[in-house]
Amino acid sequence: MSNHLLRDLQPYPFQRFSKILQPIQANKNYQEIRLSIGEPRHETPRFITKVLDNSVSKISSYPTTQGSKALREACADWIKNRHGVTDIDPQSNI
């Protein structure tokens, strides 16, 4: 038995876009500029790899089940701002 909802799935947008572009012939007088999704062709800027290298130790382990104190506080703030709830305690309600 298969899930009947699978029939409603749509093709991945970039597959559809590729099919749309197939019949188009590029003007040979111009160099093609590819704007498709794929592997980057340029080296990652050093400032980005430096930040990643310096930050990986902070994300290389699983958080506690209840999440960090900062995460719970951010969630509580979002609930207060979004829903107007004023009596939410991040430590016991999140």
PDB file of C-alpha atoms in Angstrom:
ATOM      1  CA  MET A   1       0.000   0.000   0.000  1.00  0.00           C
ATOM      2  CA  SER A   2       1.450   3.383  -0.912  1.00  0.00           C
ATOM      3  CA  ASN A   3       0.651   6.818   0.370  1.00  0.00           C
ATOM      4  CA  HIS A   4      -1.913   8.439  -1.967  1.00  0.00           C
ATOM      5  CA  LEU A   5      -0.436  11.873  -1.199  1.00  0.00           C
ATOM      6  CA  LEU A   6       2.730  10.951  -3.104  1.00  0.00           C
ATOM      7  CA  ARG A   7       0.778  11.497  -6.342  1.00  0.00           C
ATOM      8  CA  ASP A   8       0.507  15.192  -5.433  1.00  0.00           C
ATOM      9  CA  LEU A   9       4.242  15.739  -5.178  1.00  0.00           C
ATOM     10  CA  GLN A  10       5.598  18.222  -7.693  1.00  0.00           C
ATOM     11  CA  PRO A  11       8.904  17.921  -9.551  1.00  0.00           C
ATOM     12  CA  TYR A  12      11.897  19.610  -8.006  1.00  0.00           C
ATOM     13  CA  PRO A  13      11.817  23.244  -9.289  1.00  0.00           C
ATOM     14  CA  PHE A  14      15.308  23.125 -10.789  1.00  0.00           C
ATOM     15  CA  GLN A  15      14.448  19.984 -12.759  1.00  0.00           C
ATOM     16  CA  ARG A  16      11.440  21.796 -14.204  1.00  0.00           C
ATOM     17  CA  PHE A  17      13.596  24.846 -14.945  1.00  0.00           C
ATOM     18  CA  SER A  18      16.189  22.685 -16.740  1.00  0.00           C
ATOM     19  CA  LYS A  19      13.461  21.256 -18.980  1.00  0.00           C
ATOM     20  CA  ILE A  20      12.246  24.758 -19.787  1.00  0.00           C
ATOM     21  CA  LEU A  21      15.763  25.822 -20.799  1.00  0.00           C
ATOM     22  CA  GLN A  22      16.536  22.753 -22.950  1.00  0.00           C
ATOM     23  CA  PRO A  23      15.112  24.053 -26.247  1.00  0.00           C
ATOM     24  CA  ILE A  24      16.769  27.463 -25.909  1.00  0.00           C
ATOM     25  CA  GLN A  25      19.864  27.931 -28.061  1.00  0.00           C
ATOM     26  CA  ALA A  26      22.489  30.268 -26.660  1.00  0.00           C
ATOM     27  CA  ASN A  27      23.751  33.103 -28.849  1.00  0.00           C
ATOM     28  CA  LYS A  28      27.258  32.035 -29.892  1.00  0.00           C
ATOM     29  CA  ASN A  29      28.389  35.697 -29.912  1.00  0.00           C
ATOM     30  CA  TYR A  30      28.224  35.817 -26.114  1.00  0.00           C
ATOM     31  CA  GLN A  31      29.864  33.824 -23.366  1.00  0.00           C
ATOM     32  CA  GLU A  32      27.389  31.865 -21.276  1.00  0.00           C
ATOM     33  CA  ILE A  33      26.844  32.938 -17.689  1.00  0.00           C
ATOM     34  CA  ARG A  34      25.501  29.956 -15.770  1.00  0.00           C
ATOM     35  CA  LEU A  35      23.077  30.859 -12.997  1.00  0.00           C
ATOM     36  CA  SER A  36      22.122  27.311 -12.083  1.00  0.00           C
ATOM     37  CA  ILE A  37      22.519  25.578  -8.767  1.00  0.00           C
ATOM     38  CA  GLY A  38      25.558  23.384  -8.511  1.00  0.00           C
ATOM     39  CA  GLU A  39      29.078  23.116  -7.255  1.00  0.00           C
ATOM     40  CA  PRO A  40      30.706  26.467  -6.541  1.00  0.00           C
ATOM     41  CA  ARG A  41      33.498  27.280  -8.961  1.00  0.00           C
ATOM     42  CA  HIS A  42      35.256  29.759  -6.724  1.00  0.00           C
ATOM     43  CA  GLU A  43      37.309  29.190  -3.611  1.00  0.00           C
ATOM     44  CA  THR A  44      35.552  29.987  -0.349  1.00  0.00           C
ATOM     45  CA  PRO A  45      36.816  33.352   0.944  1.00  0.00           C
ATOM     46  CA  ARG A  46      39.345  32.939   3.753  1.00  0.00           C
ATOM     47  CA  PHE A  47      37.339  35.014   6.259  1.00  0.00           C
ATOM     48  CA  ILE A  48      34.475  32.495   5.981  1.00  0.00           C
ATOM     49  CA  THR A  49      36.668  29.422   6.459  1.00  0.00           C
ATOM     50  CA  LYS A  50      38.382  31.149   9.386  1.00  0.00           C
ATOM     51  CA  VAL A  51      35.040  31.751  11.135  1.00  0.00           C
ATOM     52  CA  LEU A  52      33.984  28.168  10.438  1.00  0.00           C
ATOM     53  CA  ASP A  53      37.267  26.796  11.771  1.00  0.00           C
ATOM     54  CA  ASN A  54      36.966  28.876  14.940  1.00  0.00           C
ATOM     55  CA  SER A  55      33.321  27.960  15.500  1.00  0.00           C
ATOM     56  CA  VAL A  56      33.186  24.234  14.746  1.00  0.00           C
ATOM     57  CA  SER A  57      33.937  23.250  18.341  1.00  0.00           C
ATOM     58  CA  LYS A  58      30.768  25.063  19.434  1.00  0.00           C
ATOM     59  CA  ILE A  59      28.565  22.938  17.166  1.00  0.00           C
ATOM     60  CA  SER A  60      30.358  19.606  17.240  1.00  0.00           C
ATOM     61  CA  SER A  61      28.300  18.041  20.024  1.00  0.00           C
ATOM     62  CA  TYR A  62      24.616  17.457  20.645  1.00  0.00           C
ATOM     63  CA  PRO A  63      22.803  19.955  22.881  1.00  0.00           C
ATOM     64  CA  THR A  64      20.920  18.850  25.960  1.00  0.00           C
ATOM     65  CA  THR A  65      17.385  17.587  25.369  1.00  0.00           C
ATOM     66  CA  GLN A  66      15.874  20.769  26.743  1.00  0.00           C
ATOM     67  CA  GLY A  67      18.207  22.962  24.662  1.00  0.00           C
ATOM     68  CA  SER A  68      20.528  25.686  25.831  1.00  0.00           C
ATOM     69  CA  LYS A  69      19.433  28.448  28.169  1.00  0.00           C
ATOM     70  CA  ALA A  70      19.895  30.980  25.342  1.00  0.00           C
ATOM     71  CA  LEU A  71      17.682  28.915  23.008  1.00  0.00           C
ATOM     72  CA  ARG A  72      14.914  28.579  25.605  1.00  0.00           C
ATOM     73  CA  GLU A  73      15.049  32.329  26.290  1.00  0.00           C
ATOM     74  CA  ALA A  74      14.871  33.090  22.567  1.00  0.00           C
ATOM     75  CA  CYS A  75      11.872  30.747  22.196  1.00  0.00           C
ATOM     76  CA  ALA A  76      10.120  32.387  25.150  1.00  0.00           C
ATOM     77  CA  ASP A  77      10.786  35.863  23.717  1.00  0.00           C
ATOM     78  CA  TRP A  78       9.382  34.788  20.356  1.00  0.00           C
ATOM     79  CA  ILE A  79       6.223  33.408  22.003  1.00  0.00           C
ATOM     80  CA  LYS A  80       5.814  36.633  24.018  1.00  0.00           C
ATOM     81  CA  ASN A  81       6.213  38.809  20.910  1.00  0.00           C
ATOM     82  CA  ARG A  82       4.199  36.616  18.543  1.00  0.00           C
ATOM     83  CA  HIS A  83       1.341  35.597  20.839  1.00  0.00           C
ATOM     84  CA  GLY A  84       1.370  38.217  23.600  1.00  0.00           C
ATOM     85  CA  VAL A  85       1.965  35.644  26.333  1.00  0.00           C
ATOM     86  CA  THR A  86       3.594  37.473  29.219  1.00  0.00           C
ATOM     87  CA  ASP A  87       3.934  34.856  31.956  1.00  0.00           C
ATOM     88  CA  ILE A  88       6.164  32.304  30.217  1.00  0.00           C
ATOM     89  CA  ASP A  89       9.233  31.039  32.059  1.00  0.00           C
ATOM     90  CA  PRO A  90      11.990  29.904  29.674  1.00  0.00           C
ATOM     91  CA  GLN A  91      13.405  27.483  32.234  1.00  0.00           C
ATOM     92  CA  SER A  92      10.189  25.655  33.093  1.00  0.00           C
ATOM     93  CA  ASN A  93       7.815  26.320  30.167  1.00  0.00           C
ATOM     94  CA  ILE A  94      10.119  25.763  27.210  1.00  0.00           C
TER      95      ILE A  94
END
